[in-house]
Short mmCIF file of C-alpha atoms in Angstrom, two decimals:
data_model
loop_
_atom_site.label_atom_id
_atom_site.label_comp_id
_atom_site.label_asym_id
_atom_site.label_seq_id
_atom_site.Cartn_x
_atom_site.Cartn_y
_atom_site.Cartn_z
CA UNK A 208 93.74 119.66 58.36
CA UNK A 209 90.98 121.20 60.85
CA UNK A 210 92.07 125.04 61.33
CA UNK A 211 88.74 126.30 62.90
CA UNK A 212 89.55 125.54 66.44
CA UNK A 213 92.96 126.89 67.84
CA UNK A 214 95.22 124.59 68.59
CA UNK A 215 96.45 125.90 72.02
CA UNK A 216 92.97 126.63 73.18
CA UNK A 217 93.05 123.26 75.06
CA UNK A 218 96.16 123.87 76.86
CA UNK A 219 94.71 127.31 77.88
CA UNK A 220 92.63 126.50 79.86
CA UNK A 221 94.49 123.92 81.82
CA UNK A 222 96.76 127.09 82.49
CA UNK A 223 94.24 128.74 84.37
CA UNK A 224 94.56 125.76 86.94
CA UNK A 225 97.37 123.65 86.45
CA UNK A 226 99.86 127.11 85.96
CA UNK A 227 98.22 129.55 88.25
CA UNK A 228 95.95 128.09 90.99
CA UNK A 229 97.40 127.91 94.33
CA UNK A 230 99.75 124.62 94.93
CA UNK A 231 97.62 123.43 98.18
CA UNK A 232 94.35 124.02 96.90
CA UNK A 233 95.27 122.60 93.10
CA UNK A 234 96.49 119.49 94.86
CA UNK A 235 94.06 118.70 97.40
CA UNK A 236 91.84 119.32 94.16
CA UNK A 237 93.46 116.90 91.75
CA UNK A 238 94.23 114.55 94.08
CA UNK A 239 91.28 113.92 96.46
CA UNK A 240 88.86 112.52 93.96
CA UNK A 241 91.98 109.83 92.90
CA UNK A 242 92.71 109.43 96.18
CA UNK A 243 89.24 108.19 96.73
CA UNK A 244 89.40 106.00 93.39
CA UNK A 245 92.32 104.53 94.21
CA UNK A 246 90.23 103.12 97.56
CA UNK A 247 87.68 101.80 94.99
CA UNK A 248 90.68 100.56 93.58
CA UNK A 249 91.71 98.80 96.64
CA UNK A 250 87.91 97.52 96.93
CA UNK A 251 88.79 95.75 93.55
CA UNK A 252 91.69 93.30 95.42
CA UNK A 253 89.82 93.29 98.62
CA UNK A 254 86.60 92.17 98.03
CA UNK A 255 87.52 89.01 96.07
CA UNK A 256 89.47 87.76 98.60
CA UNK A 257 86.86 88.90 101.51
CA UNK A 258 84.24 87.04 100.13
CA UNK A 259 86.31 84.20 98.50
CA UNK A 260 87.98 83.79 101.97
CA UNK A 261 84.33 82.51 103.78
CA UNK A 262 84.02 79.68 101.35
CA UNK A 263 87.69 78.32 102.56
CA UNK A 264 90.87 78.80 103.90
CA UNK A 265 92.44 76.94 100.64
CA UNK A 266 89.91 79.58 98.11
CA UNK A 267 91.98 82.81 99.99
CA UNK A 268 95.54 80.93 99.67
CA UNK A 269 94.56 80.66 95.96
CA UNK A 270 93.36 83.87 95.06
CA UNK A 271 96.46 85.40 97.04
CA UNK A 272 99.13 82.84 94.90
CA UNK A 273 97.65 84.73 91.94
CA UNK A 274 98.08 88.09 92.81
CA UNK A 275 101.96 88.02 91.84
CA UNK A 276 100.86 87.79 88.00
CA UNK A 277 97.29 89.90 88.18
CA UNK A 278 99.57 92.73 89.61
CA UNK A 279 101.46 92.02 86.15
CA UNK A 280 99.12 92.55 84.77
CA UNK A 281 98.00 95.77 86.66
CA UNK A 282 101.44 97.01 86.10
CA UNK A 283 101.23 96.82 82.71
CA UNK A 284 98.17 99.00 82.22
CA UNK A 285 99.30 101.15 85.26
CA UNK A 286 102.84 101.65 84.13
CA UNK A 287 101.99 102.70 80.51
CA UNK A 288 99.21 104.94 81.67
CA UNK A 289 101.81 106.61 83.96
CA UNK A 290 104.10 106.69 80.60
CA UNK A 291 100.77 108.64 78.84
CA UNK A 292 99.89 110.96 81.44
CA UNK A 293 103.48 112.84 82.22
CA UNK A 294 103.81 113.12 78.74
CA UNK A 295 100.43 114.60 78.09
CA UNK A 296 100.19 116.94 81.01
CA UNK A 297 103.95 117.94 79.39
CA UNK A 298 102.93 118.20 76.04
CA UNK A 299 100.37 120.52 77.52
CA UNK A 300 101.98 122.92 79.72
CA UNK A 301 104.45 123.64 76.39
CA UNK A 302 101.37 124.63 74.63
CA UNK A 303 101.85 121.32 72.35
CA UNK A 304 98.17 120.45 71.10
CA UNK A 305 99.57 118.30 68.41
CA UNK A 306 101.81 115.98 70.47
CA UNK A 307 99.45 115.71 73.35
CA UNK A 308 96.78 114.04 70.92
CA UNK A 309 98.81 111.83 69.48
CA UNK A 310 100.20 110.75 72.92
CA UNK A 311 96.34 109.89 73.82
CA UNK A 312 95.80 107.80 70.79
CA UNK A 313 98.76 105.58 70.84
CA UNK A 314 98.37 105.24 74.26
CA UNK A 315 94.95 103.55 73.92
CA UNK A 316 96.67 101.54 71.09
CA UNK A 317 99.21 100.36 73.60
CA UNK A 318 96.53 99.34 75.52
CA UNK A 319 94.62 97.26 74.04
CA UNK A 320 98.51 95.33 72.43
CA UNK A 321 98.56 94.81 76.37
CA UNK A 322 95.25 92.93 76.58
CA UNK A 323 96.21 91.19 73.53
CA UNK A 324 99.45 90.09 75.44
CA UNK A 325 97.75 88.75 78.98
CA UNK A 326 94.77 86.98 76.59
CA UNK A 327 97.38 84.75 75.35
CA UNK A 328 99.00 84.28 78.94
CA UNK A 329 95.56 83.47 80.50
CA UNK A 330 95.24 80.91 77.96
CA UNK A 331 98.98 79.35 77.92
CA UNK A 332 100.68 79.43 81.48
CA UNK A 333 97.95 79.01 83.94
CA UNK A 334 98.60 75.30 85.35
CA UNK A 335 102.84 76.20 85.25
CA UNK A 336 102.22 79.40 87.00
CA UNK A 337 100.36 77.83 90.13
CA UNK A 338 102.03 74.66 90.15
CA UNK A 339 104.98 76.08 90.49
CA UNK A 340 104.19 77.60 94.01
CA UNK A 341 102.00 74.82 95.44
CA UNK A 342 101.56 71.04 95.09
CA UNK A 343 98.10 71.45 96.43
CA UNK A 344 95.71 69.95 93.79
CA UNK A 345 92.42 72.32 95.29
CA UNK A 346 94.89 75.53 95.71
CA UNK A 347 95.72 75.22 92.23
CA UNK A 348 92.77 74.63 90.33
CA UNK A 349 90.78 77.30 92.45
CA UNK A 350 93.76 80.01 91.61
CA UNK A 351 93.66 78.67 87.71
CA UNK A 352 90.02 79.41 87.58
CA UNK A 353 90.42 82.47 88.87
CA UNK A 354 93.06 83.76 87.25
CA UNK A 355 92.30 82.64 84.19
CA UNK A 356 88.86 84.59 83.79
CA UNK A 357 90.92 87.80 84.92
CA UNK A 358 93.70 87.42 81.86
CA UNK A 359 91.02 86.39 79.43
CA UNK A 360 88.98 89.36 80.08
CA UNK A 361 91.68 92.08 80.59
CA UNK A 362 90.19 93.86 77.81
CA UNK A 363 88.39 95.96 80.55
CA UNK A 364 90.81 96.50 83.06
CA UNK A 365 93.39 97.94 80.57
CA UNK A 366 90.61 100.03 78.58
CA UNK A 367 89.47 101.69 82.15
CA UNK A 368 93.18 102.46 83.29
CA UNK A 369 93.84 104.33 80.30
CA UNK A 370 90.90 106.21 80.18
CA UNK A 371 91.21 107.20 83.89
CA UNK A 372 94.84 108.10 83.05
CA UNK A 373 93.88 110.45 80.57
CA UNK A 374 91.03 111.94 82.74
CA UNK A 375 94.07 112.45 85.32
CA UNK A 376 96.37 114.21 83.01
CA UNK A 377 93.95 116.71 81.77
CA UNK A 378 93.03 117.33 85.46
CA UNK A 379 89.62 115.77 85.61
CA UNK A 380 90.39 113.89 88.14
CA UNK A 381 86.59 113.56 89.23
CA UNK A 382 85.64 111.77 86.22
CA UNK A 383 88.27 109.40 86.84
CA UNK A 384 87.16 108.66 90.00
CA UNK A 385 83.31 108.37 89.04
CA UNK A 386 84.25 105.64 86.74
CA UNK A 387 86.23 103.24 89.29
CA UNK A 388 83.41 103.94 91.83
CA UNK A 389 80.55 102.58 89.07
CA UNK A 390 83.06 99.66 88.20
CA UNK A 391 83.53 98.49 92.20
CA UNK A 392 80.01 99.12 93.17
CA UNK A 393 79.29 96.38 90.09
CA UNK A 394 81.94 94.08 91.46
CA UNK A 395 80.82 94.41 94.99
CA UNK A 396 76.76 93.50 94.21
CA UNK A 397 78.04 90.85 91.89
CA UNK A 398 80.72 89.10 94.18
CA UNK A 399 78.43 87.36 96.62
CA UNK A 400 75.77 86.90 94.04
CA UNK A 401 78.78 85.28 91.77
CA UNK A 402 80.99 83.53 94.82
CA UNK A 403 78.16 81.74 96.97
CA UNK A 404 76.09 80.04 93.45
CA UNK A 405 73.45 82.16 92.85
CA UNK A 406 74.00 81.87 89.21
CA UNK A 407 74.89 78.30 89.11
CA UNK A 408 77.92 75.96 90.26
CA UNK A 409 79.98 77.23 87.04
CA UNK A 410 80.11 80.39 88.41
CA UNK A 411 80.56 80.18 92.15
CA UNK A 412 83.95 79.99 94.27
CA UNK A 413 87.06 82.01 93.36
CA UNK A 414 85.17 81.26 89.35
CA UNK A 415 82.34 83.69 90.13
CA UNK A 416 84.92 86.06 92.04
CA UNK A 417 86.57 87.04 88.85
CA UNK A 418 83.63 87.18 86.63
CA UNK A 419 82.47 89.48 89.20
CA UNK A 420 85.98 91.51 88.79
CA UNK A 421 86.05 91.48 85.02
CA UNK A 422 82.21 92.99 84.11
CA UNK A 423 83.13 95.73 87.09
CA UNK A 424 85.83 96.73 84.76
CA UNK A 425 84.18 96.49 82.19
CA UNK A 426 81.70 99.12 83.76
CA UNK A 427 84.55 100.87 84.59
CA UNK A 428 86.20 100.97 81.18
CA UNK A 429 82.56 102.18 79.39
CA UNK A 430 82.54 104.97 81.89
CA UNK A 431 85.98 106.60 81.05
CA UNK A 432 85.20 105.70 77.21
CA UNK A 433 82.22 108.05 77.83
CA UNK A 434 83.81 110.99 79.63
CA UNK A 435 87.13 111.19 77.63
CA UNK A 436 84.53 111.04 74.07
CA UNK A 437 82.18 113.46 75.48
CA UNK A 438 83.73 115.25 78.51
CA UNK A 439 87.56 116.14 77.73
CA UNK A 440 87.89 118.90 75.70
CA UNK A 441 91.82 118.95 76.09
CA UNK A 442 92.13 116.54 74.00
CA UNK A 443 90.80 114.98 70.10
CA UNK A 444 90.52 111.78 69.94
CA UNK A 445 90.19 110.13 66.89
CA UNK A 446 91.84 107.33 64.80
CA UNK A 447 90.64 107.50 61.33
CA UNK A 448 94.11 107.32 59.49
CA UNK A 449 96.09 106.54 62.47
CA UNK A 450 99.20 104.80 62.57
CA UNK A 451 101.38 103.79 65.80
CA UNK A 452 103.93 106.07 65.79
CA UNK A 453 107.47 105.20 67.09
CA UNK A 454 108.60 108.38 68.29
CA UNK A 455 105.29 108.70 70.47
CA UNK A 456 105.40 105.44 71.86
CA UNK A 457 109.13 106.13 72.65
CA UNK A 458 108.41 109.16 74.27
CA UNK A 459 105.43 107.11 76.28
CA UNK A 460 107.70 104.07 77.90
CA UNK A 461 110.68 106.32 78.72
CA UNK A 462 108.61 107.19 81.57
CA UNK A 463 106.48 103.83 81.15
CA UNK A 464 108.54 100.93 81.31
CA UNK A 465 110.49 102.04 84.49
CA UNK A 466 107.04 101.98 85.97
CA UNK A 467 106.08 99.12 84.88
CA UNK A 468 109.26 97.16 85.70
CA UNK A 469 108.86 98.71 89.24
CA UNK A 470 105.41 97.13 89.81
CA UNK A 471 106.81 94.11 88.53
CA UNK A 472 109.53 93.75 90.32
CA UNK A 473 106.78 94.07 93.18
CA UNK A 474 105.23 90.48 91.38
CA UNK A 475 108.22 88.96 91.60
CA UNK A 476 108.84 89.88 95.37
CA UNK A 477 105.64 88.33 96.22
CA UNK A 478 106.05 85.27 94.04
CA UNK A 479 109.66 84.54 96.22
CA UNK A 480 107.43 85.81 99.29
CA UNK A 481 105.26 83.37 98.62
CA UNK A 482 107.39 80.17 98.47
CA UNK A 483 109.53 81.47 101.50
CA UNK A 484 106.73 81.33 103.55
CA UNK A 485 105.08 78.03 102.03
CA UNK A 486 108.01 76.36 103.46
CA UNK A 487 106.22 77.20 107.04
CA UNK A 488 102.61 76.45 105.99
CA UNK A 489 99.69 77.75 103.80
CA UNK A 490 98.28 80.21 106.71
CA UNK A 491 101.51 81.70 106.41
CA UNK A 492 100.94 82.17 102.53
CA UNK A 493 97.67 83.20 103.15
CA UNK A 494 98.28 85.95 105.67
CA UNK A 495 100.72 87.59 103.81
CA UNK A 496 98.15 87.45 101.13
CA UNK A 497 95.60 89.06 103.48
CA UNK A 498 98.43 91.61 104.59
CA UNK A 499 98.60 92.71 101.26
CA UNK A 500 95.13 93.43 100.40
CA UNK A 501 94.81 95.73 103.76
CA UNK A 502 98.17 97.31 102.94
CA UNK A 503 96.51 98.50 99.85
CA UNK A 504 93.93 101.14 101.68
CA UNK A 505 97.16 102.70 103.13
CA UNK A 506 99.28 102.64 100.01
CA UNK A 507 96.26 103.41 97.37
CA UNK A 508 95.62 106.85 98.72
CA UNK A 509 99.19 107.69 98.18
CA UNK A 510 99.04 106.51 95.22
CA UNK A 511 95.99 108.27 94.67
CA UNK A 512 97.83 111.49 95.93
CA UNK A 513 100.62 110.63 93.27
CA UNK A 514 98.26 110.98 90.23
CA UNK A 515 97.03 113.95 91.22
CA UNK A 516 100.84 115.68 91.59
CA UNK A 517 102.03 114.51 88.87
CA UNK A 518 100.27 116.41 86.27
CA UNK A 519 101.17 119.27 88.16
CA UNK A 520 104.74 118.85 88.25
CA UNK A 521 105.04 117.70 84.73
CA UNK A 522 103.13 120.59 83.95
CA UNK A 523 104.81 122.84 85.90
CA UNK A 524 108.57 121.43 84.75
CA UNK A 525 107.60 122.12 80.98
CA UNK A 526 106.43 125.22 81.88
CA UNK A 527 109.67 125.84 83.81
CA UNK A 528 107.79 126.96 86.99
CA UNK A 529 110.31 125.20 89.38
CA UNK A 530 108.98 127.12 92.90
CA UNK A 531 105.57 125.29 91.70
CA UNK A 532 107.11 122.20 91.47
CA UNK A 533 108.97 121.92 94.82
CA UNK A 534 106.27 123.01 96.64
CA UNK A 535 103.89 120.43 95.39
CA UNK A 536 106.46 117.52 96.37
CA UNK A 537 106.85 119.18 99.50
CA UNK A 538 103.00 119.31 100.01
CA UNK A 539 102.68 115.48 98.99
CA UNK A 540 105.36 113.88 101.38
CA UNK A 541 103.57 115.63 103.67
CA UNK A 542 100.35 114.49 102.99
CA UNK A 543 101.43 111.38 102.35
CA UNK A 544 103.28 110.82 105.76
CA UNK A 545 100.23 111.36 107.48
CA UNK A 546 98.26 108.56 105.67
CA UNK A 547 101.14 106.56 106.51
CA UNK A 548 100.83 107.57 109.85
CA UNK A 549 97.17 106.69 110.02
CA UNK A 550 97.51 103.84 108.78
CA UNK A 551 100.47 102.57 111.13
CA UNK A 552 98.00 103.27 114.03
CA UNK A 553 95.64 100.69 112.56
CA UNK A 554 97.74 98.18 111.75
CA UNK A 555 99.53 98.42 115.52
CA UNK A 556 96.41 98.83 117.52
CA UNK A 557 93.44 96.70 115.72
CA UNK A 558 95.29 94.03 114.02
CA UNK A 559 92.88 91.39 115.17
CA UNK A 560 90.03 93.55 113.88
CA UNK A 561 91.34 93.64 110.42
CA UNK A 562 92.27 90.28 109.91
CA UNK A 563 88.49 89.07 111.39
CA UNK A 564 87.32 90.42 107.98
CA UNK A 565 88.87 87.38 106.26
CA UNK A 566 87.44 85.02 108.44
CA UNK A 567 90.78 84.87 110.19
CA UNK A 568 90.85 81.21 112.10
CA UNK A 569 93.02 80.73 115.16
CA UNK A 570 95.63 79.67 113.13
CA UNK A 571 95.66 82.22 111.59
CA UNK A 572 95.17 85.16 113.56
CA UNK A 573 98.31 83.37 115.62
CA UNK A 574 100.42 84.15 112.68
CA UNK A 575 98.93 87.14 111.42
CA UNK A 576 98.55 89.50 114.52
CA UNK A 577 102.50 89.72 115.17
CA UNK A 578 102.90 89.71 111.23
CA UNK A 579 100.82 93.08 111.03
CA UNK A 580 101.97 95.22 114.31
CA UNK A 581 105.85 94.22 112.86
CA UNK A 582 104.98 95.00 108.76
CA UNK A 583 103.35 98.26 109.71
CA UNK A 584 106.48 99.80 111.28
CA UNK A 585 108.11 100.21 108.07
CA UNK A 586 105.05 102.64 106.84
CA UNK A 587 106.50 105.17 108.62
CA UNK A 588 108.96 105.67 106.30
CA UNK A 589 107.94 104.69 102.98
CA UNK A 590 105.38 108.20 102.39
CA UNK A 591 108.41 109.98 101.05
CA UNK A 592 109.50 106.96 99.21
CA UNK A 593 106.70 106.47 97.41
CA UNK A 594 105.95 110.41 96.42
CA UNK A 595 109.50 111.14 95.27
CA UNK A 596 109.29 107.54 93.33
CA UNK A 597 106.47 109.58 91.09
CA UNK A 598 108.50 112.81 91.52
CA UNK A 599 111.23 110.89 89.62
CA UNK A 600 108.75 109.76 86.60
CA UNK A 601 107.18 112.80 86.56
CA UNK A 602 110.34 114.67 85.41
CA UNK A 603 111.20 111.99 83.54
CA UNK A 604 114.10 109.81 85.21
CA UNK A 605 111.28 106.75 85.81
CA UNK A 606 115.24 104.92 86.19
CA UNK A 607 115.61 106.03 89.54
CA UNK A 608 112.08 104.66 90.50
CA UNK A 609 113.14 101.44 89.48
CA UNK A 610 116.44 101.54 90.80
CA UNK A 611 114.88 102.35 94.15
CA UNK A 612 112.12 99.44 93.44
CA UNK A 613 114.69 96.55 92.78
CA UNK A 614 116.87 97.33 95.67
CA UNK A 615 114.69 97.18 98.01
CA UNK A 616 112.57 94.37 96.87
CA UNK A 617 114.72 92.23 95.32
CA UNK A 618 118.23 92.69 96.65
CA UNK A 619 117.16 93.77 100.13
CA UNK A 620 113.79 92.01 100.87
CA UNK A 621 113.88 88.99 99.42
CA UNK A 622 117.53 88.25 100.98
CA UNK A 623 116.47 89.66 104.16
CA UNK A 624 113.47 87.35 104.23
CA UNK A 625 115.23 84.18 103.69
CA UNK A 626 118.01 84.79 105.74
CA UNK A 627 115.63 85.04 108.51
CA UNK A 628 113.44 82.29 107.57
CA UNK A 629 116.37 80.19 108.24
CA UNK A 630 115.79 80.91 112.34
CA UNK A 631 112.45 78.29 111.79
CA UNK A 632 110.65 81.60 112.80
CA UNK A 633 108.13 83.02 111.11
CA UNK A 634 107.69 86.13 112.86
CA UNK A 635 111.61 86.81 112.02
CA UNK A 636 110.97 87.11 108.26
CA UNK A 637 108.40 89.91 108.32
CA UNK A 638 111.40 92.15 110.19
CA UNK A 639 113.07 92.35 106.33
CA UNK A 640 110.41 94.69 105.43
CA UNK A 641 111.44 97.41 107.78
CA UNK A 642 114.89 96.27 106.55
CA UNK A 643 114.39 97.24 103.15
CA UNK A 644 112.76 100.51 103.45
CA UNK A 645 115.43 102.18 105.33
CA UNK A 646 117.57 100.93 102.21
CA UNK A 647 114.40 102.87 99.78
CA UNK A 648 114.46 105.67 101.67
CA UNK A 649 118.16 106.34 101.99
CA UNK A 650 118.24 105.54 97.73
CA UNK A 651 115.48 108.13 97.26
CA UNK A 652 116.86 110.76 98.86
CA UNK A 653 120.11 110.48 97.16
CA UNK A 654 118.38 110.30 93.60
CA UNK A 655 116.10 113.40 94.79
CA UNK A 656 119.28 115.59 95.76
CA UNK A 657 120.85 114.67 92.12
CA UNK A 658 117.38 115.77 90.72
CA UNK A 659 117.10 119.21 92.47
CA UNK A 660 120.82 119.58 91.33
CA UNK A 661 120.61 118.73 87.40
CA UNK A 662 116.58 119.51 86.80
CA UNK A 663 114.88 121.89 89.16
CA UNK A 664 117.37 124.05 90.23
CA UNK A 665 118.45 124.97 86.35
CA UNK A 666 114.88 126.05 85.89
CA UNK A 667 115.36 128.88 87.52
CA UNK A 668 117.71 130.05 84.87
CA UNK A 669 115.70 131.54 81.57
CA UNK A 670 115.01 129.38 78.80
CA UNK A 671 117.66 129.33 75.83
#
């Protein structure tokens, strides 16, 4: 046993920020530098389809039929990096050296069982997965090819998300966000070197779009490797004699799973999204496609925002500090309904602008301009719902995230959607989306009253 170094020393220093620096300041600090590298993120599931979608109209349909299982497989490493990072940052505020470390190290060990996992689904259940959405013989081979390069070569993506999670928890945020810029200025030079056959015919099309994707992660993940090695002090990580350990990896899906169910449940809403509107045409398919790739510069920042407040509330609630806690959800619905706000205003007023990126044809700027002004009204609301969805995980009842998540998406949206699909109108079904997040919001609030009631409020009694 090492004895030299103190074993609360880490979690010190994190006290001199995460437990004392002013709530405003602390936030905006955290949570700028993921807010920006969750817009790299966004960059990521952009710039694929930007570039894919000037080689054809079919290429975009493809790449957007795949995102329902690539989000899977975001989810995954998202969801137990989530699961890691409350459960460090808590571990640290209750001066718990010890468990923090070994939350680090089996969460890298659940990461790379999680690669291990979508390498065997790359090379299984392409041709089932795409076939099953579209008879189209061009759609599906271009979306197989794609997708298959991105499940083969996960290794990166989930090695990068867990390193930037545990960059996040310790609050070095900035290294986090260092790492996804290096791994999307890689993808963006090698997209259109990759996508229009500068390397050769193997590689071009929606092929050479996820090469492109997987050595950007790849950057990505050799960047956090780097930082958390030589740059995080707060915690040791090393794995000579280690073992998984059940209790850890308990402790890490409690908050985890309900994550990672959420996001999936999100896979599964556009998978039924997606053969809703095939029953109108492809453009449809691939506008909502499009629509969800620009919805992701709105939401990303929140989500951004999210990582950067949730250290500081699970910090915070093991510290039993509960005035710091409600003031940093207070400060984040805030900041968050402004994005939301921002981004309303862009969908509304430019949506011809946006979609002109993709190449939009008539076609499909005919569908997709009434499809983004009517989408974009439910933004207004779903800031809070998205904040105190983190708020819930961060104080560990993930359950009532992903109560929240199926309701809306898969009881509300996806009923709403085909009901109104059955009016032969396609600018009907795009109305269930404001539908559901008046359901989310209503949900959250509830859940959030039960949480100030059972956890914060108690806080303010003294520790037993």
């Amino acid at each position: 046993m090492e004895t030299k170094q103190p074993q609360t020393s880490p979690a010190q220093t994190r006290e001199n920020v995460m437990g004392t620096m002013e709530i405003n300041p602390l936030l905006v600090k955290l949570s700028v530098p993921m807010m920006i590298s969750m817009l790299v993120q966004a960059l990521y599931n952009v710039v694929d389809s930007v570039f894919v979608s000037h080689v054809s109209e079919s290429a975009l349909t493809a790449v957007s039929l795949a995102f329902s299982l690539q989000n899977v497989m975001i989810a995954v490493g998202v969801g137990t990096g989530v699961g890691v990072n409350a459960m460090l940052s808590k571990s640290l505020g209750e001066k718990n050296q010890s468990r923090a470390n070994a939350t680090a190290k089996n969460g890298i060990f659940l990461s790379l069982c999680s690669f291990v996992v979508f390498l065997v689904i790359g090379l299984t259940c392409m041709k089932p997965y795409f076939y099953a959405q579209t008879s189209d013989a061009a759609i599906a081979q271009q979306g197989i090819q794609y997708l298959s390069v991105c499940c083969i070569f996960s290794l990166g993506l989930f090695t990068q998300t867990m390193g930037e999670k545990l960059l996040a928890a310790t609050g070095r945020t900035y290294l986090s966000m260092i790492s996804q810029l290096v791994g999307a200025v890689v993808n963006i030079i090698l997209d259109p070197i990759f996508i229009f056959g500068y390397c050769g015919e193997a590689l071009s099309g929606t092929t050479g779009a996820a090469v492109a994707t997987v050595i950007g992660q790849f950057c990505g993940a050799g960047m956090t490797l780097f930082f958390n090695l030589n740059r995080n002090p707060d915690i040791q990580i090393g794995f000579k004699g280690f073992r998984p350990s059940a209790k850890a990896i308990g402790r890490i899906y409690t908050v985890g799973l309900p994550s990672i169910a959420m996001q999936c449940v999100g896979s599964l809403m556009t998978f039924g999204m997606n053969l809703i509107l095939m029953t109108f045409s492809a453009t449809a398919v691939a506008v909502f496609g499009v629509y969800f790739k620009l919805q992701s510069f709105v939401f990303m920042p929140i989500f951004g925002l999210n990582n950067g407040m949730v250290p500081i509330i699970s910090y915070n609630y093991g510290a039993r500090r509960p005035d710091r806690v409600k003031k940093t959800i207070k400060l984040a619905v805030c900041y968050a309904e402004c994005i939301m706000l921002i981004g309303f205003c862009i969908f509304q007023f430019a949506p011809d602008k946006v979609l002109g990126i993709f190449a939009a044809s008539d076609a499909m700027l005919a569908i997709g301009i009434p499809a983004m002004r009517i989408i974009c009204l439910h933004f207004l609301l779903a800031g809070a719902s998205i904040v105190l969805s983190s708020v819930f995980q961060a104080l560990g009842n993930g359950v009532f995230s992903l109560i929240v998540s199926v309701c809306r998406q898969l009881f509300v949206l996806l009923p709403a959607a085909w009901l109104l699909a059955q009016t032969g109108n396609v600018n009907n079904v795009w109305w269930a989306f404001l539908i559901a997040e008046i359901v989310s919001v209503l949900l959250s609030l509830g859940f959030y009253a039960r949480i100030n009631k059972n956890i914060i409020a108690p806080m303010y009694s003294p520790a037993e």
